[in-house]
Coordinates of C-alpha atoms in Angstrom, one line a residue:
M1 CA -10.9 9.9 13.2
S2 CA -11.7 9.6 9.5
E3 CA -11.5 12.7 7.3
S4 CA -15.3 13.1 7.2
N5 CA -18.4 12.4 9.3
R6 CA -16.8 13.6 12.5
P7 CA -19.5 13.6 15.3
G8 CA -20.9 17.0 16.1
E9 CA -18.5 18.9 13.8
P10 CA -19.4 22.6 14.2
D11 CA -20.9 24.2 11.2
N12 CA -20.4 27.9 11.9
H13 CA -18.8 28.1 15.3
T14 CA -16.1 30.8 15.1
V15 CA -13.0 31.0 17.3
L16 CA -10.4 33.8 17.5
L17 CA -6.9 32.8 18.8
R18 CA -4.7 35.7 19.7
G19 CA -1.7 36.8 21.6
G20 CA 0.6 33.9 20.5
E21 CA 2.8 32.7 17.6
I22 CA 1.0 31.3 14.6
H23 CA 3.2 29.1 12.5
S24 CA 2.0 29.9 9.0
P25 CA 3.6 30.4 5.6
A26 CA 0.8 32.8 4.9
D27 CA 2.2 35.3 7.5
P28 CA 5.5 34.4 9.2
F29 CA 4.9 37.1 11.8
A30 CA 1.2 36.2 12.6
T31 CA 0.0 36.3 16.2
A32 CA -3.7 35.6 15.7
M33 CA -6.0 33.2 13.8
V34 CA -9.7 32.8 13.2
T35 CA -11.4 29.5 12.5
E36 CA -15.0 28.9 11.3
G37 CA -16.4 25.5 11.8
G38 CA -13.8 23.0 10.7
R39 CA -11.7 25.4 8.6
I40 CA -9.2 28.2 9.0
A41 CA -10.8 31.5 8.0
W42 CA -8.0 34.1 8.7
I43 CA -4.5 34.5 9.9
G44 CA -2.8 37.8 10.7
S45 CA -1.5 40.4 13.2
E46 CA -2.7 41.2 16.7
G47 CA -3.9 44.6 15.7
A48 CA -6.0 43.3 12.9
A49 CA -7.5 40.7 15.2
D50 CA -9.4 43.5 17.0
S51 CA -11.8 43.7 14.1
F52 CA -12.8 40.1 14.7
A53 CA -13.1 40.2 18.5
D54 CA -16.8 41.2 18.7
G55 CA -18.0 38.9 16.0
V56 CA -16.7 35.5 17.1
D57 CA -18.3 32.9 19.3
E58 CA -15.1 32.2 21.3
T59 CA -11.8 33.9 22.0
V60 CA -8.7 32.0 23.1
Q61 CA -6.0 34.0 24.8
L62 CA -2.8 32.2 23.8
D63 CA -0.6 33.9 26.4
G64 CA 2.4 33.5 24.1
A65 CA 1.7 29.9 23.1
L66 CA 2.9 28.6 19.8
V67 CA 0.2 27.4 17.4
T68 CA 1.2 24.8 14.7
P69 CA -0.5 22.4 12.4
A70 CA -1.4 19.2 14.2
F71 CA 1.1 16.4 13.5
T72 CA 0.5 13.4 11.3
D73 CA 2.0 10.1 12.3
A74 CA 2.4 8.4 8.9
H75 CA 3.0 4.9 10.3
M76 CA 1.7 3.3 13.4
H77 CA -0.1 0.2 14.8
T78 CA -2.9 1.5 17.0
T79 CA -4.0 -1.7 18.8
A80 CA -0.4 -2.8 19.5
T81 CA 0.4 0.8 20.7
G82 CA -2.6 0.7 23.1
L83 CA -1.7 -2.8 24.4
A84 CA 1.8 -1.5 25.2
L85 CA 0.3 1.6 26.9
T86 CA -2.1 -0.4 29.0
G87 CA -0.2 -3.7 29.4
L88 CA 3.3 -5.2 29.5
D89 CA 5.8 -2.8 27.9
L90 CA 9.4 -4.0 28.0
S91 CA 10.8 -1.0 26.1
G92 CA 13.9 0.4 27.9
V93 CA 14.2 -2.4 30.4
P94 CA 17.9 -2.4 31.2
T95 CA 18.7 -6.1 31.9
L96 CA 17.4 -9.6 31.2
Q97 CA 16.7 -10.3 34.9
E98 CA 14.6 -7.2 35.2
A99 CA 12.7 -8.2 32.1
L100 CA 11.9 -11.6 33.6
A101 CA 10.9 -10.0 36.9
L102 CA 8.4 -7.7 35.0
I103 CA 7.1 -10.6 33.0
G104 CA 6.4 -12.5 36.2
A105 CA 4.8 -9.6 37.9
Y106 CA 2.5 -9.0 34.9
A107 CA 1.5 -12.6 34.8
A108 CA 0.5 -12.5 38.4
S109 CA -1.5 -9.3 37.8
R110 CA -3.5 -10.8 34.9
P111 CA -4.9 -14.1 36.1
G112 CA -7.8 -14.1 33.7
D113 CA -5.9 -13.5 30.4
T114 CA -5.9 -16.5 28.0
V115 CA -2.6 -15.3 26.5
L116 CA -0.3 -12.8 28.1
L117 CA 0.8 -10.2 25.7
G118 CA 3.9 -7.9 25.8
H119 CA 6.1 -5.9 23.6
G120 CA 9.5 -4.1 23.4
W121 CA 12.3 -6.4 24.6
D122 CA 15.7 -5.7 23.0
S123 CA 18.5 -8.0 24.1
T124 CA 21.1 -6.1 22.1
A125 CA 20.9 -3.4 24.9
W126 CA 21.2 -5.9 27.8
P127 CA 24.5 -6.7 29.5
E128 CA 23.7 -10.4 29.3
R129 CA 23.6 -10.0 25.5
R130 CA 21.0 -12.7 25.1
H131 CA 17.2 -13.1 25.2
P132 CA 15.4 -15.2 27.8
T133 CA 15.3 -18.9 27.2
R134 CA 11.9 -20.6 26.7
A135 CA 12.5 -22.4 30.1
E136 CA 13.0 -19.0 31.8
L137 CA 9.8 -17.6 30.3
D138 CA 7.9 -20.8 31.3
E139 CA 9.0 -20.3 34.8
A140 CA 8.3 -16.6 34.9
T141 CA 4.8 -17.0 33.6
G142 CA 3.9 -20.1 35.6
G143 CA 3.6 -22.1 32.5
R144 CA 1.0 -19.9 30.9
P145 CA 0.7 -19.0 27.2
C146 CA 2.7 -15.8 26.6
Y147 CA 3.6 -13.8 23.5
L148 CA 6.4 -11.1 23.6
T149 CA 7.3 -9.2 20.5
R150 CA 10.8 -7.8 20.0
T151 CA 11.1 -4.0 19.8
D152 CA 10.9 -4.2 15.9
A153 CA 7.8 -6.5 16.1
H154 CA 9.4 -8.8 13.5
S155 CA 10.2 -11.6 15.9
A156 CA 8.8 -12.9 19.2
L157 CA 9.5 -14.9 22.2
V158 CA 6.8 -17.4 23.3
T159 CA 6.3 -19.9 26.0
T160 CA 5.8 -23.6 25.5
A161 CA 2.1 -23.4 26.4
L162 CA 1.5 -20.9 23.5
L163 CA 3.4 -23.1 21.0
D164 CA 1.2 -26.0 22.1
L165 CA -1.9 -23.9 21.1
V166 CA -0.7 -23.6 17.4
P167 CA -0.6 -27.1 15.8
G168 CA 2.2 -27.5 13.3
V169 CA 4.1 -24.3 14.3
R170 CA 7.3 -26.2 14.9
G171 CA 7.4 -27.2 11.2
L172 CA 6.9 -23.7 9.8
T173 CA 9.6 -21.5 8.3
G174 CA 11.0 -19.2 11.0
F175 CA 10.9 -21.8 13.9
A176 CA 14.2 -22.7 15.4
D177 CA 14.2 -24.3 18.8
G178 CA 15.5 -21.9 21.4
E179 CA 15.4 -18.8 19.1
P180 CA 12.8 -16.1 18.7
L181 CA 10.1 -16.9 16.1
T182 CA 10.3 -15.2 12.8
R183 CA 8.5 -15.4 9.4
D184 CA 5.6 -17.9 9.0
A185 CA 6.0 -19.3 12.5
H186 CA 5.8 -15.8 14.0
H187 CA 2.7 -14.9 11.9
A188 CA 0.9 -18.1 13.0
V189 CA 1.6 -17.6 16.7
R190 CA 0.8 -13.8 16.5
G191 CA -2.6 -14.6 14.9
R192 CA -3.4 -17.1 17.7
A193 CA -2.2 -14.7 20.5
H194 CA -4.1 -11.7 19.2
G195 CA -7.1 -13.8 18.4
T196 CA -7.7 -14.1 22.2
L197 CA -8.4 -10.4 22.6
T198 CA -12.0 -9.6 23.4
A199 CA -13.7 -6.8 21.5
A200 CA -13.8 -4.8 24.8
R201 CA -10.0 -5.3 25.4
R202 CA -9.3 -4.3 21.8
A203 CA -11.4 -1.2 22.0
E204 CA -9.8 -0.3 25.3
A205 CA -6.3 -0.5 23.7
Q206 CA -7.4 1.4 20.6
R207 CA -9.0 4.2 22.6
A208 CA -5.9 4.5 24.8
A209 CA -3.6 4.9 21.8
L210 CA -5.9 7.5 20.2
E211 CA -6.1 9.5 23.4
H212 CA -2.3 9.3 23.8
A213 CA -1.8 10.5 20.3
V214 CA -3.9 13.7 20.7
S215 CA -2.1 14.4 24.0
L216 CA 1.0 14.8 21.9
G217 CA -0.5 17.2 19.3
I218 CA -1.1 14.4 16.8
G219 CA -4.2 15.2 14.8
A220 CA -4.0 12.4 12.2
L221 CA -2.4 9.0 11.9
H222 CA -1.9 6.3 9.3
E223 CA -2.9 2.9 10.6
C224 CA -0.7 0.2 8.9
A225 CA -2.7 -3.0 9.3
G226 CA -2.9 -6.2 7.3
P227 CA -3.5 -9.9 7.3
E228 CA 0.0 -10.7 8.6
I229 CA -0.1 -8.0 11.3
S230 CA -3.6 -7.9 12.8
S231 CA -7.1 -8.9 11.5
E232 CA -9.9 -7.5 9.4
D233 CA -12.0 -7.2 12.6
D234 CA -9.3 -5.2 14.3
F235 CA -9.0 -2.9 11.3
T236 CA -12.7 -2.3 10.7
A237 CA -13.3 -1.8 14.5
L238 CA -10.6 0.9 14.6
L239 CA -12.1 2.8 11.7
A240 CA -15.5 2.5 13.3
L241 CA -14.2 3.8 16.6
A242 CA -12.4 6.7 14.9
D243 CA -15.7 7.7 13.3
E244 CA -17.5 8.0 16.6
F245 CA -14.6 9.2 18.8
D246 CA -13.4 12.8 19.3
G247 CA -9.7 12.1 18.5
P248 CA -7.3 12.0 15.6
R249 CA -8.3 11.3 12.0
V250 CA -7.4 7.8 11.1
H251 CA -6.3 6.9 7.5
G252 CA -6.3 3.1 7.3
Y253 CA -4.0 1.1 5.1
W254 CA -4.5 -2.6 4.5
A255 CA -1.4 -4.5 3.5
E256 CA -2.8 -7.2 1.3
H257 CA -1.2 -8.3 -2.0
V258 CA -3.4 -7.3 -4.9
T259 CA -3.2 -8.7 -8.4
S260 CA -6.7 -8.0 -9.8
A261 CA -9.5 -5.4 -9.8
A262 CA -11.5 -7.7 -7.5
G263 CA -8.7 -7.8 -5.0
A264 CA -8.4 -4.0 -5.1
A265 CA -12.2 -3.7 -4.6
R266 CA -12.0 -6.0 -1.6
V267 CA -9.4 -3.8 0.1
R268 CA -11.4 -0.7 -0.7
A269 CA -14.5 -2.3 0.8
L270 CA -12.7 -2.7 4.1
G271 CA -12.5 1.1 4.3
A272 CA -8.8 1.2 3.4
A273 CA -7.1 4.2 1.8
G274 CA -4.7 1.8 0.0
A275 CA -3.3 -1.7 -0.3
A276 CA -0.2 -0.4 1.4
G277 CA 1.6 0.0 4.7
D278 CA 3.3 -3.1 6.0
L279 CA 3.1 -5.3 2.9
F280 CA 6.4 -7.0 3.6
A281 CA 9.1 -7.1 1.0
D282 CA 11.4 -8.1 3.8
G283 CA 11.7 -8.0 7.6
S284 CA 13.9 -6.0 10.0
L285 CA 17.5 -5.5 10.8
G286 CA 17.2 -6.3 14.5
S287 CA 15.6 -9.7 13.8
H288 CA 18.1 -10.4 10.9
T289 CA 15.2 -10.6 8.4
A290 CA 15.8 -7.4 6.4
H291 CA 16.8 -8.5 2.9
L292 CA 20.4 -7.5 2.1
S293 CA 22.5 -7.7 -1.0
A294 CA 25.5 -8.9 1.1
P295 CA 25.5 -10.9 4.3
Y296 CA 25.0 -9.5 7.8
A297 CA 28.2 -8.6 9.7
D298 CA 27.0 -10.8 12.6
A299 CA 25.2 -13.6 10.6
E300 CA 26.1 -15.7 7.6
H301 CA 23.0 -14.9 5.5
T302 CA 21.3 -12.1 3.8
G303 CA 17.9 -12.1 5.5
A304 CA 14.5 -12.9 4.1
C305 CA 12.9 -12.0 0.7
Y306 CA 9.1 -12.0 1.0
L307 CA 8.3 -10.2 -2.3
D308 CA 10.4 -10.2 -5.5
A309 CA 10.2 -7.6 -8.2
A310 CA 7.6 -9.5 -10.2
A311 CA 5.3 -9.7 -7.2
V312 CA 5.8 -5.9 -6.6
A313 CA 5.0 -5.2 -10.2
A314 CA 1.8 -7.2 -10.2
H315 CA 0.6 -5.3 -7.1
V316 CA 1.5 -1.8 -8.3
A317 CA 0.0 -2.4 -11.7
A318 CA -3.3 -3.8 -10.3
C319 CA -3.6 -1.0 -7.7
T320 CA -2.8 1.7 -10.3
E321 CA -5.4 0.4 -12.7
A322 CA -7.9 0.4 -9.8
G323 CA -7.0 3.9 -8.7
L324 CA -5.8 2.5 -5.3
Q325 CA -2.6 3.6 -3.5
A326 CA 0.0 0.8 -3.3
G327 CA 2.9 0.5 -0.9
F328 CA 5.4 -1.8 0.7
H329 CA 7.5 -2.3 3.8
A330 CA 11.2 -2.5 2.6
I331 CA 14.3 -2.0 4.8
G332 CA 17.2 -3.9 3.3
D333 CA 19.0 -2.7 0.2
A334 CA 18.0 -5.8 -1.7
A335 CA 14.3 -5.4 -0.7
V336 CA 14.3 -1.7 -1.7
T337 CA 15.9 -2.6 -5.0
A338 CA 13.2 -5.2 -5.6
V339 CA 10.5 -2.6 -4.9
T340 CA 11.9 0.0 -7.3
E341 CA 12.5 -2.6 -10.0
G342 CA 8.9 -3.8 -9.6
V343 CA 7.6 -0.3 -9.7
R344 CA 9.6 0.4 -12.9
A345 CA 8.1 -2.8 -14.5
A346 CA 4.6 -1.7 -13.5
A347 CA 5.2 1.8 -15.0
E348 CA 6.2 0.2 -18.3
Q349 CA 2.9 -1.7 -18.2
V350 CA 0.4 1.0 -17.1
G351 CA 2.4 4.2 -17.8
T352 CA 4.8 6.3 -15.7
D353 CA 2.4 9.2 -15.3
R354 CA -0.3 7.0 -13.8
V355 CA 2.2 5.5 -11.4
R356 CA 3.4 8.9 -10.3
A357 CA -0.2 10.2 -9.9
A358 CA -1.1 7.3 -7.6
R359 CA 1.4 8.4 -5.0
H360 CA 2.5 4.9 -4.1
R361 CA 4.6 4.7 -0.9
V362 CA 7.5 2.7 0.7
E363 CA 7.6 2.3 4.5
H364 CA 11.0 2.6 6.3
A365 CA 13.2 2.5 3.2
E366 CA 16.4 2.5 5.3
M367 CA 19.1 1.1 3.1
L368 CA 19.0 3.3 0.1
T369 CA 21.5 3.7 -2.7
G370 CA 21.9 6.4 -5.4
P371 CA 19.9 4.4 -8.0
T372 CA 17.1 3.6 -5.6
I373 CA 16.8 7.2 -4.4
A374 CA 16.7 8.2 -8.1
A375 CA 13.9 5.7 -8.7
F376 CA 11.9 7.1 -5.8
A377 CA 12.1 10.5 -7.3
E378 CA 11.3 9.3 -10.9
F379 CA 8.2 7.5 -9.8
A380 CA 7.1 10.0 -7.1
L381 CA 7.3 7.3 -4.4
T382 CA 6.7 8.7 -0.9
A383 CA 9.4 7.6 1.6
S384 CA 7.4 7.0 4.8
V385 CA 10.3 7.0 7.3
Q386 CA 11.0 6.9 11.0
P387 CA 13.9 9.2 12.1
A388 CA 13.6 7.8 15.6
F389 CA 15.1 4.5 14.3
D390 CA 18.4 6.3 13.8
A391 CA 18.2 7.8 17.2
A392 CA 17.5 4.4 18.8
W393 CA 19.9 2.2 16.7
G394 CA 22.2 4.3 14.7
G395 CA 25.8 5.5 15.5
V396 CA 29.1 3.6 15.7
D397 CA 28.0 1.6 18.8
G398 CA 24.4 1.0 17.8
M399 CA 22.5 -2.1 16.7
Y400 CA 22.8 -1.1 13.0
A401 CA 26.6 -1.1 13.3
T402 CA 26.4 -4.5 15.0
R403 CA 24.3 -6.0 12.2
L404 CA 25.9 -4.3 9.2
G405 CA 29.3 -3.0 10.3
T406 CA 30.0 0.7 10.7
A407 CA 30.5 1.5 7.0
R408 CA 27.1 0.1 5.8
A409 CA 25.4 1.4 9.0
A410 CA 26.5 4.9 8.2
T411 CA 24.5 4.8 4.9
L412 CA 21.2 4.2 6.6
N413 CA 18.2 6.6 6.6
P414 CA 19.8 9.2 4.2
L415 CA 17.2 11.9 4.8
A416 CA 19.2 14.8 3.2
A417 CA 19.8 12.8 0.0
L418 CA 16.1 12.1 -0.3
L419 CA 15.2 15.7 0.1
R420 CA 17.8 16.9 -2.4
S421 CA 16.4 14.4 -4.9
G422 CA 12.9 15.7 -4.5
V423 CA 11.5 12.6 -2.9
P424 CA 8.3 13.2 -0.8
L425 CA 8.9 12.6 2.9
A426 CA 6.3 11.6 5.5
F427 CA 7.4 11.0 9.1
G428 CA 6.0 8.5 11.5
S429 CA 6.9 6.4 14.6
D430 CA 6.0 2.8 13.7
S431 CA 4.6 2.8 17.2
P432 CA 5.0 0.8 19.4
V433 CA 8.4 0.0 17.7
T434 CA 9.4 3.6 18.7
P435 CA 7.2 5.8 20.8
L436 CA 4.8 8.4 19.6
D437 CA 6.9 11.5 20.0
P438 CA 6.6 14.1 17.1
W439 CA 9.0 16.7 18.4
G440 CA 11.5 14.0 19.3
T441 CA 11.1 12.6 15.8
I442 CA 11.9 16.0 14.3
R443 CA 15.0 16.3 16.6
A444 CA 16.1 12.9 15.4
A445 CA 16.0 14.0 11.8
A446 CA 17.7 17.4 12.4
F447 CA 20.4 15.8 14.6
H448 CA 20.8 12.5 12.7
R449 CA 23.7 10.4 14.1
T450 CA 25.4 10.7 10.7
P451 CA 25.8 14.4 10.1
G452 CA 25.6 14.2 6.3
H453 CA 22.1 12.8 6.6
R454 CA 20.7 15.7 8.6
I455 CA 17.9 18.0 7.4
S456 CA 16.7 21.3 8.7
V457 CA 14.2 21.5 11.5
R458 CA 11.8 23.2 9.1
G459 CA 12.1 20.4 6.5
A460 CA 11.6 17.7 9.2
F461 CA 8.6 19.6 10.6
T462 CA 7.0 19.7 7.2
A463 CA 7.5 16.0 6.7
H464 CA 5.7 15.4 10.0
T465 CA 2.8 17.7 9.3
R466 CA 2.1 18.3 5.6
G467 CA 4.1 15.3 4.5
G468 CA 1.7 12.8 6.1
W469 CA -1.3 14.5 4.5
R470 CA 0.4 14.5 1.0
A471 CA 1.2 10.8 1.5
A472 CA -2.6 10.3 1.9
G473 CA -3.4 12.3 -1.2
N474 CA -4.3 15.6 0.3
D475 CA -2.2 18.7 -0.6
E476 CA -4.3 21.3 1.3
A477 CA -4.0 20.0 4.9
G478 CA -1.2 20.0 7.4
V479 CA -0.5 23.7 7.1
L480 CA -2.1 26.8 8.7
V481 CA -3.5 28.9 5.9
P482 CA -7.0 30.2 5.2
G483 CA -9.2 27.5 3.8
A484 CA -7.2 24.6 5.3
P485 CA -8.7 22.2 7.9
A486 CA -8.7 23.6 11.4
D487 CA -6.4 20.9 12.7
Y488 CA -3.9 22.5 15.0
A489 CA -2.1 22.2 18.4
L490 CA -1.1 24.8 21.0
W491 CA 2.4 24.5 22.6
R492 CA 4.2 25.9 25.6
T493 CA 7.8 26.4 24.4
G494 CA 10.8 28.6 24.6
E495 CA 12.2 31.1 22.0
L496 CA 11.5 30.3 18.4
I497 CA 14.4 30.1 16.0
V498 CA 15.2 29.0 12.4
Q499 CA 17.5 26.1 12.9
A500 CA 19.9 24.3 10.7
P501 CA 22.1 22.2 13.0
D502 CA 24.9 21.5 10.5
T503 CA 26.5 23.4 7.7
R504 CA 26.2 20.4 5.4
V505 CA 22.5 20.1 5.9
A506 CA 20.0 19.9 3.1
N507 CA 17.7 22.7 4.0
W508 CA 15.6 25.5 2.7
S509 CA 16.3 29.2 3.6
T510 CA 17.3 29.5 7.2
D511 CA 17.9 33.2 7.3
P512 CA 15.5 34.9 9.7
R513 CA 15.4 37.9 7.3
S514 CA 13.7 35.7 4.7
G515 CA 10.5 35.7 6.8
T516 CA 10.7 32.0 7.5
P517 CA 8.5 31.3 10.6
G518 CA 10.5 30.0 13.6
L519 CA 10.2 26.8 15.4
P520 CA 11.3 25.6 18.9
D521 CA 14.9 25.0 19.7
L522 CA 15.4 21.2 19.3
T523 CA 19.0 21.0 20.2
P524 CA 19.6 17.8 22.1
G525 CA 19.2 18.5 25.8
A526 CA 16.8 21.4 25.2
Q527 CA 13.3 20.8 26.7
L528 CA 10.8 19.8 24.1
P529 CA 7.5 21.7 23.7
V530 CA 4.5 20.7 25.9
C531 CA 1.2 20.2 24.2
L532 CA -1.5 22.4 25.8
R533 CA -4.4 21.7 23.4
T534 CA -5.1 19.7 20.2
V535 CA -7.9 20.6 17.8
V536 CA -9.2 18.5 14.9
A537 CA -11.7 19.9 12.4
G538 CA -12.4 22.8 14.8
R539 CA -13.2 20.6 17.8
T540 CA -10.9 20.4 20.9
V541 CA -10.0 16.8 21.3
Y542 CA -7.3 17.3 24.0
R543 CA -6.8 19.9 26.7
R544 CA -3.9 19.6 29.1
P545 CA -5.1 19.3 32.6
N546 CA -4.8 22.4 34.8
E547 CA -3.8 24.6 31.9

């Protein structure tokens, strides 16, 4: 849902929540909260709440529930998430043979689909240690067109029938017979496959994703769209749906390279908050397309460079001049270096203060070095990152170690170093690459597989609430204080604690005597909080059944 024009937003409806735990820096011991319309009006103690009881329109007895700001997912792909939720999701399938069986069953269940769509396979986790051959896919699908994205969405397996629908694809960069499609070949086939979605099927997928988000306490999300990922129709349809649907607020980013005022105006006319998101400087580690400064450990090349420093500089300068947020997808160390060098060149052209004020952002930013972290801080670049990537692929036996070797893999996703340097952090999922799971994301940051990169639960929580709003240019939201938007979630959880899981962690004060409000125990193995209700702009957009 966009930040304004929410349908039926209450003007003066007042609500008193009492008898719980209110997570607020305004009062770390608060147990009650009053909202008026779409804003928070008061936060305080149970005794003081009595004075409001007779004057409000509605009272919610929390029965000990925790109230927090609603989460913001700062990087997701809504239609693709909905297609995975309502269609063929190969995430977590343990073997090649089981994947083929699922593909065959899905094909049989969807006789009317022009192209079969699926997502999430990851052959690095299969005992066969290989992906399906095209012949195996042709057999499983009965010779029908089929498009299956790898878990990172930067490569795809396709059937012969789908290749035949895209003239010239076999001559494009990224086509190698028998291998997953990458680069231009992948983009061409993705466009053809997604172009078969009807408006009704797309709306069904988008609605499913938005409903799933609010069921997890997510009140806002950043849609990272673009011409190489989706389509203008998909993007504008999502923004239109969000404006008429009681669900999360949607901040849309359109990843189109801009070099002029006219280009910036075109992006703004689409309804985009910025020419940012997945504007690819490189690809992904899993697909061997992230741009590295030294070759992969398991391949004799350094990946793919999609944008050099000059192209980055042109984009940042044009966006800054137009007052438009810019941003890039950059994962490999060479790609991140190209982005920071380009931002520096743009700052020399338009002024460092103007670049900093624009709050440009970098998505993923996994392979950072001391100089690139310093550049992020110098130019106030937001690091829009996904801690679940480390949980999924980090560690000495993970995919990162396979691709890079254990020494380089251990440098990835250095959250603590970013916080120590004052780099703004915003957390997201990149769903459907990793699932929407805000508390799991915070756990992944606090219990990073590399102990030196861990941050406190409090710091991670802030990055997944207020951090996403700040990344979108709003410093007032994402926190429960009087005057802030009434975007919050109710949780059933255990004892609240102030948690720093490692003595080497980069954290703020973790002494309970400091008055720091507590958060759930996120120790691995502990049960994660359960969302009971999600409220956006004062309107309940999700209520857990039978609660």
